[in-house]
PDB file of C-alpha atoms and ligand atoms in Angstrom:
ATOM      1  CA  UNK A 631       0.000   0.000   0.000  1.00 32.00           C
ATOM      2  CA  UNK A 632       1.624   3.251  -1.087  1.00 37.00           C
ATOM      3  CA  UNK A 633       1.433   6.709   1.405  1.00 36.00           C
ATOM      4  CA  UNK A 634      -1.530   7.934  -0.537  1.00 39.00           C
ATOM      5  CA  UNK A 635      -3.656   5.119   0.361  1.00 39.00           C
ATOM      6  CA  UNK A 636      -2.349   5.390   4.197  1.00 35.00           C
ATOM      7  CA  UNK A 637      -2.802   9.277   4.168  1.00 40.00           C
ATOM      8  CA  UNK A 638      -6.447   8.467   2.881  1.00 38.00           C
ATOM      9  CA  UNK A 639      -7.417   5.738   5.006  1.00 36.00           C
ATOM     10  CA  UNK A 640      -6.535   7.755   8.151  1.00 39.00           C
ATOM     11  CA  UNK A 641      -8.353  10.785   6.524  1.00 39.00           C
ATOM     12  CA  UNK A 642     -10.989   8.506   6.344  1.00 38.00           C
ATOM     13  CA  UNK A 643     -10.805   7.245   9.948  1.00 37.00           C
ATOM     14  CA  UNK A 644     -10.936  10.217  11.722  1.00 40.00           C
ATOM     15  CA  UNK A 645     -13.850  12.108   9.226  1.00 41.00           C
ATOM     16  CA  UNK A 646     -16.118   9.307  10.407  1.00 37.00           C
ATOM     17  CA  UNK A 647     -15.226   9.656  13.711  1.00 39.00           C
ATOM     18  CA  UNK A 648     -15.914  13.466  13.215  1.00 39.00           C
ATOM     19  CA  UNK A 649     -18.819  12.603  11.953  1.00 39.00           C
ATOM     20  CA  UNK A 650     -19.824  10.386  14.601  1.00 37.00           C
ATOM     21  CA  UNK A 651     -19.083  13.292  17.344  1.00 36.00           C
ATOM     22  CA  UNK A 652     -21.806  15.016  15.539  1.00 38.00           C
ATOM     23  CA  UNK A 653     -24.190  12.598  15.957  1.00 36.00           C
ATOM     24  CA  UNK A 654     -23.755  12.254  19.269  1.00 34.00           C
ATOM     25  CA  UNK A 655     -24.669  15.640  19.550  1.00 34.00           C
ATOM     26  CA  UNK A 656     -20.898  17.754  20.319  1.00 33.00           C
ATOM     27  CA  UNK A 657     -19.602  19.684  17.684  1.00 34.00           C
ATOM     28  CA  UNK A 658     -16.327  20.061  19.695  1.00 38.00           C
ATOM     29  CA  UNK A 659     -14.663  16.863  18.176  1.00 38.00           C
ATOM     30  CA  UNK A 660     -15.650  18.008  14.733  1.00 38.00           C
ATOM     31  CA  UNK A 661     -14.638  21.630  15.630  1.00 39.00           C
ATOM     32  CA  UNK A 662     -10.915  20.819  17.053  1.00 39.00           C
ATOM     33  CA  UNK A 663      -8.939  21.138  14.341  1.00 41.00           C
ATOM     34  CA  UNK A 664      -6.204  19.150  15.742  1.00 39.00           C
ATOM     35  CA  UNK A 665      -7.509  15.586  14.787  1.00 34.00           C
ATOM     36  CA  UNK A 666      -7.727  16.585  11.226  1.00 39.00           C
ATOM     37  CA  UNK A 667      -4.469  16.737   9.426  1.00 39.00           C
ATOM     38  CA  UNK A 668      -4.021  20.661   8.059  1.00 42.00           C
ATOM     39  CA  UNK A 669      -2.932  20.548   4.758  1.00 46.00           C
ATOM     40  CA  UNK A 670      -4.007  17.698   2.771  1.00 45.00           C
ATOM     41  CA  UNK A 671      -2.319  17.171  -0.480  1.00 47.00           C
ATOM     42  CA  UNK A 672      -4.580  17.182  -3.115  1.00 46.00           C
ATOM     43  CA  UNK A 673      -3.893  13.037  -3.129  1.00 47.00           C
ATOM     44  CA  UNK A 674      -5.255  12.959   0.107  1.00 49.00           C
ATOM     45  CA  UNK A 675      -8.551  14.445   0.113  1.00 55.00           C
ATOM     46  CA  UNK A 676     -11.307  12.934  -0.250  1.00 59.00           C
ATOM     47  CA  UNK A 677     -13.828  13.313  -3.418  1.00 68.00           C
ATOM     48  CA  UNK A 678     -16.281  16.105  -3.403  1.00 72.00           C
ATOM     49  CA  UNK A 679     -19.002  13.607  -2.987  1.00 69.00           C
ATOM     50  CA  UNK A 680     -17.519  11.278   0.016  1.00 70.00           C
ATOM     51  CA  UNK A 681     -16.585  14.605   2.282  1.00 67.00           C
ATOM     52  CA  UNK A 682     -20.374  15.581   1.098  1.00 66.00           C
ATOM     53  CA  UNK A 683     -22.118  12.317   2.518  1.00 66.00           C
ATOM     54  CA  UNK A 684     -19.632  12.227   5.667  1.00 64.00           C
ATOM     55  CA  UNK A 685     -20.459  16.054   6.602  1.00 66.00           C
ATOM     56  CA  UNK A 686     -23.021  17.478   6.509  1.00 68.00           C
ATOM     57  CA  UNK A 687     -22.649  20.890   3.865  1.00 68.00           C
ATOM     58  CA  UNK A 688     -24.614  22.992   6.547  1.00 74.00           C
ATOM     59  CA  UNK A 689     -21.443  21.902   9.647  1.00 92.00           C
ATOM     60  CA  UNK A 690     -19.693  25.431  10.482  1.00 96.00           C
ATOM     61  CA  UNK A 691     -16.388  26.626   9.910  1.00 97.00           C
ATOM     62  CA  UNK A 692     -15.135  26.591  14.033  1.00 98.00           C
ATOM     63  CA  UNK A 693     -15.377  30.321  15.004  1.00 98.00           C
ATOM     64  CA  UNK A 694     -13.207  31.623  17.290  1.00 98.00           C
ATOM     65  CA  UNK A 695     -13.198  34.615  20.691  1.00 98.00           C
ATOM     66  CA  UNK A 696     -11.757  37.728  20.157  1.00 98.00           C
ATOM     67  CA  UNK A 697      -8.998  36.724  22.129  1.00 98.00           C
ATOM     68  CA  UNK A 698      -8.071  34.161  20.050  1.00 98.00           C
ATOM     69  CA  UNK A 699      -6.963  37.078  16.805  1.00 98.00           C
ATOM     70  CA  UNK A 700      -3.894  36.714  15.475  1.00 98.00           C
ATOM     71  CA  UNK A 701      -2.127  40.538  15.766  1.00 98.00           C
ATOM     72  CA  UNK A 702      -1.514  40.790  12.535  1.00 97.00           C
ATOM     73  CA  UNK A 703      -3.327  39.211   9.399  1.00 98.00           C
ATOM     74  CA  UNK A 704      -0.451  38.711   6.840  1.00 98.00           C
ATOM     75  CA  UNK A 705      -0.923  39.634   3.163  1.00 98.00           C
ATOM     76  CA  UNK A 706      -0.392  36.727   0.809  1.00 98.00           C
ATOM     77  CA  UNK A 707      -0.445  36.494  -3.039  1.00 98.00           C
ATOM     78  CA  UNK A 708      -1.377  39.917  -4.586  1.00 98.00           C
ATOM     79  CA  UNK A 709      -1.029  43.022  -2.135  1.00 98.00           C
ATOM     80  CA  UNK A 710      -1.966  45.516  -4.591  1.00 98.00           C
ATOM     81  CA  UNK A 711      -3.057  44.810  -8.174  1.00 98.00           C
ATOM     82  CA  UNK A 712      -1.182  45.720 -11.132  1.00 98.00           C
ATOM     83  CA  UNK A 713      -4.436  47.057 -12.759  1.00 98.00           C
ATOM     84  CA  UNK A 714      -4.616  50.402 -13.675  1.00 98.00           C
ATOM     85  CA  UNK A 715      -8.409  50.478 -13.721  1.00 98.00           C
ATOM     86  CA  UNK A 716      -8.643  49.113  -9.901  1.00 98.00           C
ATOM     87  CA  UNK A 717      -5.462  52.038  -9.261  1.00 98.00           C
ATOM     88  CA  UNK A 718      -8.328  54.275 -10.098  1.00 98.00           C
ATOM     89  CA  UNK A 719     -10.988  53.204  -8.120  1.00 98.00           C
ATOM     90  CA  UNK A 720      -9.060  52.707  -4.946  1.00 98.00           C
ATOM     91  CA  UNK A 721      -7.726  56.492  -5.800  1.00 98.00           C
ATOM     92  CA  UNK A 722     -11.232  57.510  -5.157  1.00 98.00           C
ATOM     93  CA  UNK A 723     -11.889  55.461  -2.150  1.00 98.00           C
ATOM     94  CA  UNK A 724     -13.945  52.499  -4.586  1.00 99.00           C
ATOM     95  CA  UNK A 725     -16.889  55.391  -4.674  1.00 98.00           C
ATOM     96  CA  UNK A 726     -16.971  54.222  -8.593  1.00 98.00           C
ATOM     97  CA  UNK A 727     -16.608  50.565  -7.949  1.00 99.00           C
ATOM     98  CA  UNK A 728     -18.944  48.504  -8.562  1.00 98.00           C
ATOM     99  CA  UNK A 729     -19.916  44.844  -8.158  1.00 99.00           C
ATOM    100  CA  UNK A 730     -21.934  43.426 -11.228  1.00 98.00           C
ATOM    101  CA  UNK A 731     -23.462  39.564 -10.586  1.00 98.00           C
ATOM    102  CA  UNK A 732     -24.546  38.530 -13.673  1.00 98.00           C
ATOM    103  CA  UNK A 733     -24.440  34.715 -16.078  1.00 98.00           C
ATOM    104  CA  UNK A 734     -27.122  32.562 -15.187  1.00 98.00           C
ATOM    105  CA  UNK A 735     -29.624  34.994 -12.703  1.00 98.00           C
ATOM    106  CA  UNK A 736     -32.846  36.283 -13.782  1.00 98.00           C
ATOM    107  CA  UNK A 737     -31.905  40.171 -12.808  1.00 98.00           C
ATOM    108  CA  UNK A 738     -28.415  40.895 -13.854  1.00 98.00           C
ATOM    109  CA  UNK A 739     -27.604  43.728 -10.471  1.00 98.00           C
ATOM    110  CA  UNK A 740     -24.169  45.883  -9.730  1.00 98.00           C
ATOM    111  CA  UNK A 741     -23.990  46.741  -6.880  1.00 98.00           C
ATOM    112  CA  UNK A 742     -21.900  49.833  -4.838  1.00 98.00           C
ATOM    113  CA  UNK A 743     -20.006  49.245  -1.610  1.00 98.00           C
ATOM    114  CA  UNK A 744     -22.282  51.887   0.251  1.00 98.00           C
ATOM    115  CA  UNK A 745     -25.310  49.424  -0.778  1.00 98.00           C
ATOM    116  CA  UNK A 746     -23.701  46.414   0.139  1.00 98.00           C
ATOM    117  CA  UNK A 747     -22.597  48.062   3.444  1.00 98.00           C
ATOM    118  CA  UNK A 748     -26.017  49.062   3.678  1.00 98.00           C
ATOM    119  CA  UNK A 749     -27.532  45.484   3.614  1.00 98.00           C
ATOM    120  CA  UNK A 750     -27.570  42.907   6.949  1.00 98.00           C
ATOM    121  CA  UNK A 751     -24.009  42.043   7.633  1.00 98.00           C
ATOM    122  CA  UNK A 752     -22.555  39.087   9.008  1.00 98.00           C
ATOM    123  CA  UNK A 753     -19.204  39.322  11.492  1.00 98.00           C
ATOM    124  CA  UNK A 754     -17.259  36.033  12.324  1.00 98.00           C
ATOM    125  CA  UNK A 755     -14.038  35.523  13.560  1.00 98.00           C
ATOM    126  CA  UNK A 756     -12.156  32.784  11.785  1.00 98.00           C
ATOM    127  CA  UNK A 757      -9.073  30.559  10.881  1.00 98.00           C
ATOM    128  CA  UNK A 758      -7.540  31.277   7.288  1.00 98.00           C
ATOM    129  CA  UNK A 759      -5.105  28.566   6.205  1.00 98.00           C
ATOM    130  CA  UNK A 760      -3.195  28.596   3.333  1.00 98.00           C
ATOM    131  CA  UNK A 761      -1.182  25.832   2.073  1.00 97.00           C
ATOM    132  CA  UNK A 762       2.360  27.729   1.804  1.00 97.00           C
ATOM    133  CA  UNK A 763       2.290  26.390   5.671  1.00 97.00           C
ATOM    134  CA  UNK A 764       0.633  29.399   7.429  1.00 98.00           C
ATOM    135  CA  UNK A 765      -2.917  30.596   9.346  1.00 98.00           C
ATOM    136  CA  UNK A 766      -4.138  33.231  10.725  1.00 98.00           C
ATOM    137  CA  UNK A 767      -7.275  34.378  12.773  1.00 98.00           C
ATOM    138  CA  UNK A 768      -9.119  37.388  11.473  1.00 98.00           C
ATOM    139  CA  UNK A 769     -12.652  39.038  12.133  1.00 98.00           C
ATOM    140  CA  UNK A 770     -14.345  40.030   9.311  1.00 99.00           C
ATOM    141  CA  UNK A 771     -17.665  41.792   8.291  1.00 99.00           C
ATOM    142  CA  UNK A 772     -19.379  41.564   5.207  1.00 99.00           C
ATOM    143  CA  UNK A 773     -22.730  40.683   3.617  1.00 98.00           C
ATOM    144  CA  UNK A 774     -23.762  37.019   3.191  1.00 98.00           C
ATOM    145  CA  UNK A 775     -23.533  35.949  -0.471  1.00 98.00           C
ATOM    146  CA  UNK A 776     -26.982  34.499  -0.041  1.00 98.00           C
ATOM    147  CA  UNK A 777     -28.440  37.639   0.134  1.00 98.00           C
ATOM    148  CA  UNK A 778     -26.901  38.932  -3.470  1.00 98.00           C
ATOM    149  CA  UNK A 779     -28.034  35.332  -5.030  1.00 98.00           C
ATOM    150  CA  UNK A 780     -31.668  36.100  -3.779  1.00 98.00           C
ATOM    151  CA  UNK A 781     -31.448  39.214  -5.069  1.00 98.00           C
ATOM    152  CA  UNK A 782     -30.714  38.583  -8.744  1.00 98.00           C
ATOM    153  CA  UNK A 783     -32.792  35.048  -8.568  1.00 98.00           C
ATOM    154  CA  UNK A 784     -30.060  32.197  -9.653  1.00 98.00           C
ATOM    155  CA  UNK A 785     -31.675  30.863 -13.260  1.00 98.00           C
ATOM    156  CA  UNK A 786     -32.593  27.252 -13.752  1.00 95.00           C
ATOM    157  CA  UNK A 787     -29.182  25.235 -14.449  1.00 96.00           C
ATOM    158  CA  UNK A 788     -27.013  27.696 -12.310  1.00 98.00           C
ATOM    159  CA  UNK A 789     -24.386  25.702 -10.548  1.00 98.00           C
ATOM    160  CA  UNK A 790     -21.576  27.531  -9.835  1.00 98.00           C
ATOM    161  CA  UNK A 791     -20.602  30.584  -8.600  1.00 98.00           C
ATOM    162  CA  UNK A 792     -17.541  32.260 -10.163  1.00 99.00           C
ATOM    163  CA  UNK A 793     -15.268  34.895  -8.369  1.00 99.00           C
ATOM    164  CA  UNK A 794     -13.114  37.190 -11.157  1.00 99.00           C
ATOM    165  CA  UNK A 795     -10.495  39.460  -9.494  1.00 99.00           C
ATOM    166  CA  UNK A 796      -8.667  42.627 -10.438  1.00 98.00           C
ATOM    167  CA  UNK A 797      -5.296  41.296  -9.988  1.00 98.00           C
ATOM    168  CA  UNK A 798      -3.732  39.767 -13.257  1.00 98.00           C
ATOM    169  CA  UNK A 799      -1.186  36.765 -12.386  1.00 98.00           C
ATOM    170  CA  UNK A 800       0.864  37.313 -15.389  1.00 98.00           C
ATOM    171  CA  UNK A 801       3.406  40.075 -15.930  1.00 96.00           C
ATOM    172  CA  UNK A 802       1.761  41.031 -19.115  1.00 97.00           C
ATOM    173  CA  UNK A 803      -1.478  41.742 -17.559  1.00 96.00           C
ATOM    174  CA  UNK A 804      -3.301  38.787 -18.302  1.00 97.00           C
ATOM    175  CA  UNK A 805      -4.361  35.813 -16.389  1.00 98.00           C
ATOM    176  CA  UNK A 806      -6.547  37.904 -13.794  1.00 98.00           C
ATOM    177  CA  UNK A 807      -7.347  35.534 -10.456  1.00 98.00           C
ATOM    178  CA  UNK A 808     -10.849  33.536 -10.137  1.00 99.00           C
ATOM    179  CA  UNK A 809     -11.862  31.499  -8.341  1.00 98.00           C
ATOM    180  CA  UNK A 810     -15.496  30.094  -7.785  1.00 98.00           C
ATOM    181  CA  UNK A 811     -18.065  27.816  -5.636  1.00 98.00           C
ATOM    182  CA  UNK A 812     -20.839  25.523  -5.755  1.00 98.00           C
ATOM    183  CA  UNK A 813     -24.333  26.698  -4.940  1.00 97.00           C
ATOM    184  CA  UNK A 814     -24.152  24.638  -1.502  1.00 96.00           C
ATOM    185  CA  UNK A 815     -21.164  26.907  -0.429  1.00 97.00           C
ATOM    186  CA  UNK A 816     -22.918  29.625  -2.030  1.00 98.00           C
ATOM    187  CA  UNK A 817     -25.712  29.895   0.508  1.00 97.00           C
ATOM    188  CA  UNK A 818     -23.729  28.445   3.526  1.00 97.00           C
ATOM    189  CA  UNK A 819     -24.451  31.051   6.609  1.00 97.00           C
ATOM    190  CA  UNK A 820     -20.610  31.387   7.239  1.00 98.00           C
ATOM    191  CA  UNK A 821     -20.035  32.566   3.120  1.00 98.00           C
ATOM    192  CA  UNK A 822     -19.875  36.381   2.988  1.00 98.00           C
ATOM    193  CA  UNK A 823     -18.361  39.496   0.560  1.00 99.00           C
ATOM    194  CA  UNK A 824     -16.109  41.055   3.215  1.00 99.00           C
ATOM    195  CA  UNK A 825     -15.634  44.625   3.237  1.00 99.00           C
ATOM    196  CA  UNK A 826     -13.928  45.065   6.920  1.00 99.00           C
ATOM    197  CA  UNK A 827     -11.032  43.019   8.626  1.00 99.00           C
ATOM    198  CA  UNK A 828     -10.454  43.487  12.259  1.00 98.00           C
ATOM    199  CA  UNK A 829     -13.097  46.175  12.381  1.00 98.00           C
ATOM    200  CA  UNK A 830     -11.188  48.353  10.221  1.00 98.00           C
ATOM    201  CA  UNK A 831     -11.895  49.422   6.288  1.00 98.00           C
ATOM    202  CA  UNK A 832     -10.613  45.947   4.413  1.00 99.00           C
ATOM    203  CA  UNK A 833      -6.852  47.090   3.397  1.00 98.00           C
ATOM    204  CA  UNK A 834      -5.740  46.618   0.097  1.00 99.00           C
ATOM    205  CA  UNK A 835      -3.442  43.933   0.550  1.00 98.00           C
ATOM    206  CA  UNK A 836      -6.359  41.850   2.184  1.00 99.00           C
ATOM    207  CA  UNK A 837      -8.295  42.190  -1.067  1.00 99.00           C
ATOM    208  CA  UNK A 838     -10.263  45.770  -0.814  1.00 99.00           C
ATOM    209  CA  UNK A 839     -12.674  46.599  -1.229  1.00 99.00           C
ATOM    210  CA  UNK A 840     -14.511  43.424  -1.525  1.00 99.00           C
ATOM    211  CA  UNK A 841     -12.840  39.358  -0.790  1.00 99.00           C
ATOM    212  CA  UNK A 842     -14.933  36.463  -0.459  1.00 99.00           C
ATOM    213  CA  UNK A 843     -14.564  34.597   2.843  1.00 99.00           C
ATOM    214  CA  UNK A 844     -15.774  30.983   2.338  1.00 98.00           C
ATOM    215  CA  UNK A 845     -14.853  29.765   5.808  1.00 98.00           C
ATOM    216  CA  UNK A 846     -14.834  25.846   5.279  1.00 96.00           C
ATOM    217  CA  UNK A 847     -11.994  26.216   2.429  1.00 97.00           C
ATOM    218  CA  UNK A 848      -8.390  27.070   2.412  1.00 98.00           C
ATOM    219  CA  UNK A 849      -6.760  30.396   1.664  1.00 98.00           C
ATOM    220  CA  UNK A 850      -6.907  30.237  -2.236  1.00 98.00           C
ATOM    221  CA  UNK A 851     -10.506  29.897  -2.452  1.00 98.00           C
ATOM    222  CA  UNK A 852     -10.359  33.051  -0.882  1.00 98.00           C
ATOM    223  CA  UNK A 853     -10.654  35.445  -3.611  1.00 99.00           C
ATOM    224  CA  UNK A 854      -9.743  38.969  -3.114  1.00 99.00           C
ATOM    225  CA  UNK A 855     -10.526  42.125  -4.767  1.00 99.00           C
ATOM    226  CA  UNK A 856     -13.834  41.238  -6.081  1.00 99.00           C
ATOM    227  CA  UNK A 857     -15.007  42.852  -9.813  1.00 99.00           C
ATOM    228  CA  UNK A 858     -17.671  40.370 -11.098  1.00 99.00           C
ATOM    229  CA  UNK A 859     -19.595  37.432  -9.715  1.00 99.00           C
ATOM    230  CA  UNK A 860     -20.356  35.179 -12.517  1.00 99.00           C
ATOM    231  CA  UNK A 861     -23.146  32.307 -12.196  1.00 98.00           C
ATOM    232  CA  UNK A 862     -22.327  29.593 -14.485  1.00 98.00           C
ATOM    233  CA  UNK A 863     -23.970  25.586 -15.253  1.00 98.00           C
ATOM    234  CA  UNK A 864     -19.895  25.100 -16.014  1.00 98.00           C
ATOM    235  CA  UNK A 865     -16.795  25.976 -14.899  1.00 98.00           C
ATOM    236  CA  UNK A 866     -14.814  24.196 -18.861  1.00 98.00           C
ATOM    237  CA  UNK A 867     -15.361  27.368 -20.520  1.00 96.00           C
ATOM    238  CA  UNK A 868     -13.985  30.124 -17.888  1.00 98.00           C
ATOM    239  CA  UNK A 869      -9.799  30.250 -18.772  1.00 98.00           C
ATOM    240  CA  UNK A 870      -8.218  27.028 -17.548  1.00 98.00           C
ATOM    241  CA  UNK A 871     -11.076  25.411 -17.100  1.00 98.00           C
ATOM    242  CA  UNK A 872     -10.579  24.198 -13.774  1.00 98.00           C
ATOM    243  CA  UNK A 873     -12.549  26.573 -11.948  1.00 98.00           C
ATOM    244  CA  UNK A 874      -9.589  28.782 -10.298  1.00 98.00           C
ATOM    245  CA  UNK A 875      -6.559  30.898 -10.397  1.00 98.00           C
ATOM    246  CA  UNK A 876      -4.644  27.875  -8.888  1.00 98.00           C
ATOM    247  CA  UNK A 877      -6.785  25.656 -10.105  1.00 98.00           C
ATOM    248  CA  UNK A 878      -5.864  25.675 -13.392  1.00 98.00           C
ATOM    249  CA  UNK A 879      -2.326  25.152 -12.243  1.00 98.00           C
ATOM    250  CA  UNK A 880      -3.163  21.659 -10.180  1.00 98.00           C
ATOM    251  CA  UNK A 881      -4.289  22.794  -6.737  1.00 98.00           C
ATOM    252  CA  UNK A 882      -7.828  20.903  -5.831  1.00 98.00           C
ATOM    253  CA  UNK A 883     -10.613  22.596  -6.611  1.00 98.00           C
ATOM    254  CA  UNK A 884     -13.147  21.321  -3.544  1.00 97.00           C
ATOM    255  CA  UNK A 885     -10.420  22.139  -1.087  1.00 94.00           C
ATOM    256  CA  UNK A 886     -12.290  21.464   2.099  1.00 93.00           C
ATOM    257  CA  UNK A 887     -10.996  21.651   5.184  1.00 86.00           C
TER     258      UNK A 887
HETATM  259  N1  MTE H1494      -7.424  38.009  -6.121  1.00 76.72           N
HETATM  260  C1  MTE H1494      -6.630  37.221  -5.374  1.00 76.72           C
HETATM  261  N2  MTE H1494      -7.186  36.495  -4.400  1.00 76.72           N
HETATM  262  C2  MTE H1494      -6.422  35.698  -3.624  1.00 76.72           C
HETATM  263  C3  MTE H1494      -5.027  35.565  -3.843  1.00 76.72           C
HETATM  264  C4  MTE H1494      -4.460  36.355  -4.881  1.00 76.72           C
HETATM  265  O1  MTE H1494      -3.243  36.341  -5.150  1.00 76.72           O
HETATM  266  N3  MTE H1494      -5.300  37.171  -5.630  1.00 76.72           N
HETATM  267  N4  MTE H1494      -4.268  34.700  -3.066  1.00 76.72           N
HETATM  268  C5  MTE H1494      -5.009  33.651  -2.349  1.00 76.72           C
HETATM  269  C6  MTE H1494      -4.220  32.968  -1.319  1.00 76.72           C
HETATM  270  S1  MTE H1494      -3.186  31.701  -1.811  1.00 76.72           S
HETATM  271  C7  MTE H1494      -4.387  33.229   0.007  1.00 76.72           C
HETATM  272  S2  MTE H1494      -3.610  32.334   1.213  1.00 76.72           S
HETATM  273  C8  MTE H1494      -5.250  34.351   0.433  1.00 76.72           C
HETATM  274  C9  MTE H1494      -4.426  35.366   1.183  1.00 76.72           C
HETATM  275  O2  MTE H1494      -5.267  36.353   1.721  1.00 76.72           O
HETATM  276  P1  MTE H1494      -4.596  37.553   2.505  1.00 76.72           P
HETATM  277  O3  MTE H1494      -3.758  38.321   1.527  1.00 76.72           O
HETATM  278  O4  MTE H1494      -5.715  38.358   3.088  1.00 76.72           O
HETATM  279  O5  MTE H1494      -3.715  36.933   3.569  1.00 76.72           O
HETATM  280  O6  MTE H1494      -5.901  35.014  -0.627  1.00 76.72           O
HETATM  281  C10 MTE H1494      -6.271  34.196  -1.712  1.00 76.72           C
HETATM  282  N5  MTE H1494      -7.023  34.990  -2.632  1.00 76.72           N
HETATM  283 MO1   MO H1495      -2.640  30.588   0.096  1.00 76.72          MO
END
């Protein structure tokens, strides 16, 4: 039996017994994020579907006392987009920016950051963990991506929910970062457009004015500075194909943690 199989069989083990916790009625097992092994490789985790039947899509991301923040939230990946149409709006405090949601809804909407500050807001206090090997615990504040998707009424065969950023990845411009969901992540409680980290103004390197915060996923899923929200039936068609940024260069796409 190669690692793999090991690494998987143990993964397995200890979901179930996750799982089990649950049933009994404590979240605590399922929430102590010791028994589960941090990073998995994408070799090790498990298929969409088997971490879908062994918990259930509606289990929270463990949130955390204020006491528990990390001082600092570290920037990672892009700290400030080489995009001279984002320079502009963040030269004019994102007053012009806008957030259009638009593919597969029956109301294509933009929307402004005032109006989106305007609407109920969600605040949780989190762990972010990226794969480079580090985490960090953050509050943020932002508006529940459920309420956007009932506002522009998802359209019959809309499955996925895709994220395109400011930031390009290539040196030439191109290649901007993406990333996207399924409509089960979409609607999760805990998924939110941030617009504030550690009650201040979201800073640029943090992804302003607007990141996605999808709780139960690592650090690339992440996306920051928000342009367009994209609702798709398929993710073959949108650059790599693969449905992300890193994605498209071999990282899992469910990357559930
Ligand atoms: N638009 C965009 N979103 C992104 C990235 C990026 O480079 N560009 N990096 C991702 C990665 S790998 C991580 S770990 C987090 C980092 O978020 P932070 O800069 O707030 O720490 O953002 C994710 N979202
Ligand atoms: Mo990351």
């Amino acid at each position: 039996m190669n690692h793999q199989h090991i690494g998987k069989r143990r993964f397995l083990r200890r979901a179930l017994a996750g799982a089990g916790a649950l049933f009994l009625g404590g979240c605590d097992r399922l929430n102590d994020t010791t028994w589960f092994p941090k990073l998995l490789t994408a070799g090790e985790s498990l298929s969409l579907n088997v971490h879908k039947a062994l918990l259930p899509r509606l289990s929270m991301a463990q949130e955390f006392p204020a006491s528990a923040l990390s001082p600092t939230f570290r920037s990672n990946g892009t700290s400030e987009p080489d995009n001279e149409d984002y320079q502009t709006l963040a030269e004019n405090d994102f007053k012009d920016w806008r957030l259009s949601v638009d593919g597969l809804v029956q109301e294509k909407m933009q929307f402004s950051l005032a109006q989106l500050r305007s609407m109920p807001s969600r605040t949780q206090i989190t762990r972010h963990d990226c794969v480079e090997g580090w985490s960090a615990i953050g509050k943020w504040k932002g508006v529940p991506l459920k309420a956007l998707l009932e506002a522009v009424r998802p359209a019959a065969g809309a499955k996925y929910i895709v994220f395109h950023c400011a930031d390009p990845m290539n040196d030439d411009g191109t290649s901007p970062y993406y990333e996207s969901i399924d409509m089960d992540d979409g609607v999760h409680p805990q998924t939110i457009l941030a617009y504030e980290l550690n009650d201040q103004i979201l800073p640029m390197e943090n992804g302003a004015p607007l990141r996605l915060r999808v709780e139960r996923q690592l650090g690339y899923k992440q996306a920051k500075y928000l342009m367009r929200i994209e609702l798709v039936d398929s993710l073959e068609h949108i650059h790599g194909g693969k449905g992300g940024y890193w994605e498209d260069h071999g990282y899992a796409w469910y990357a559930g943690i």
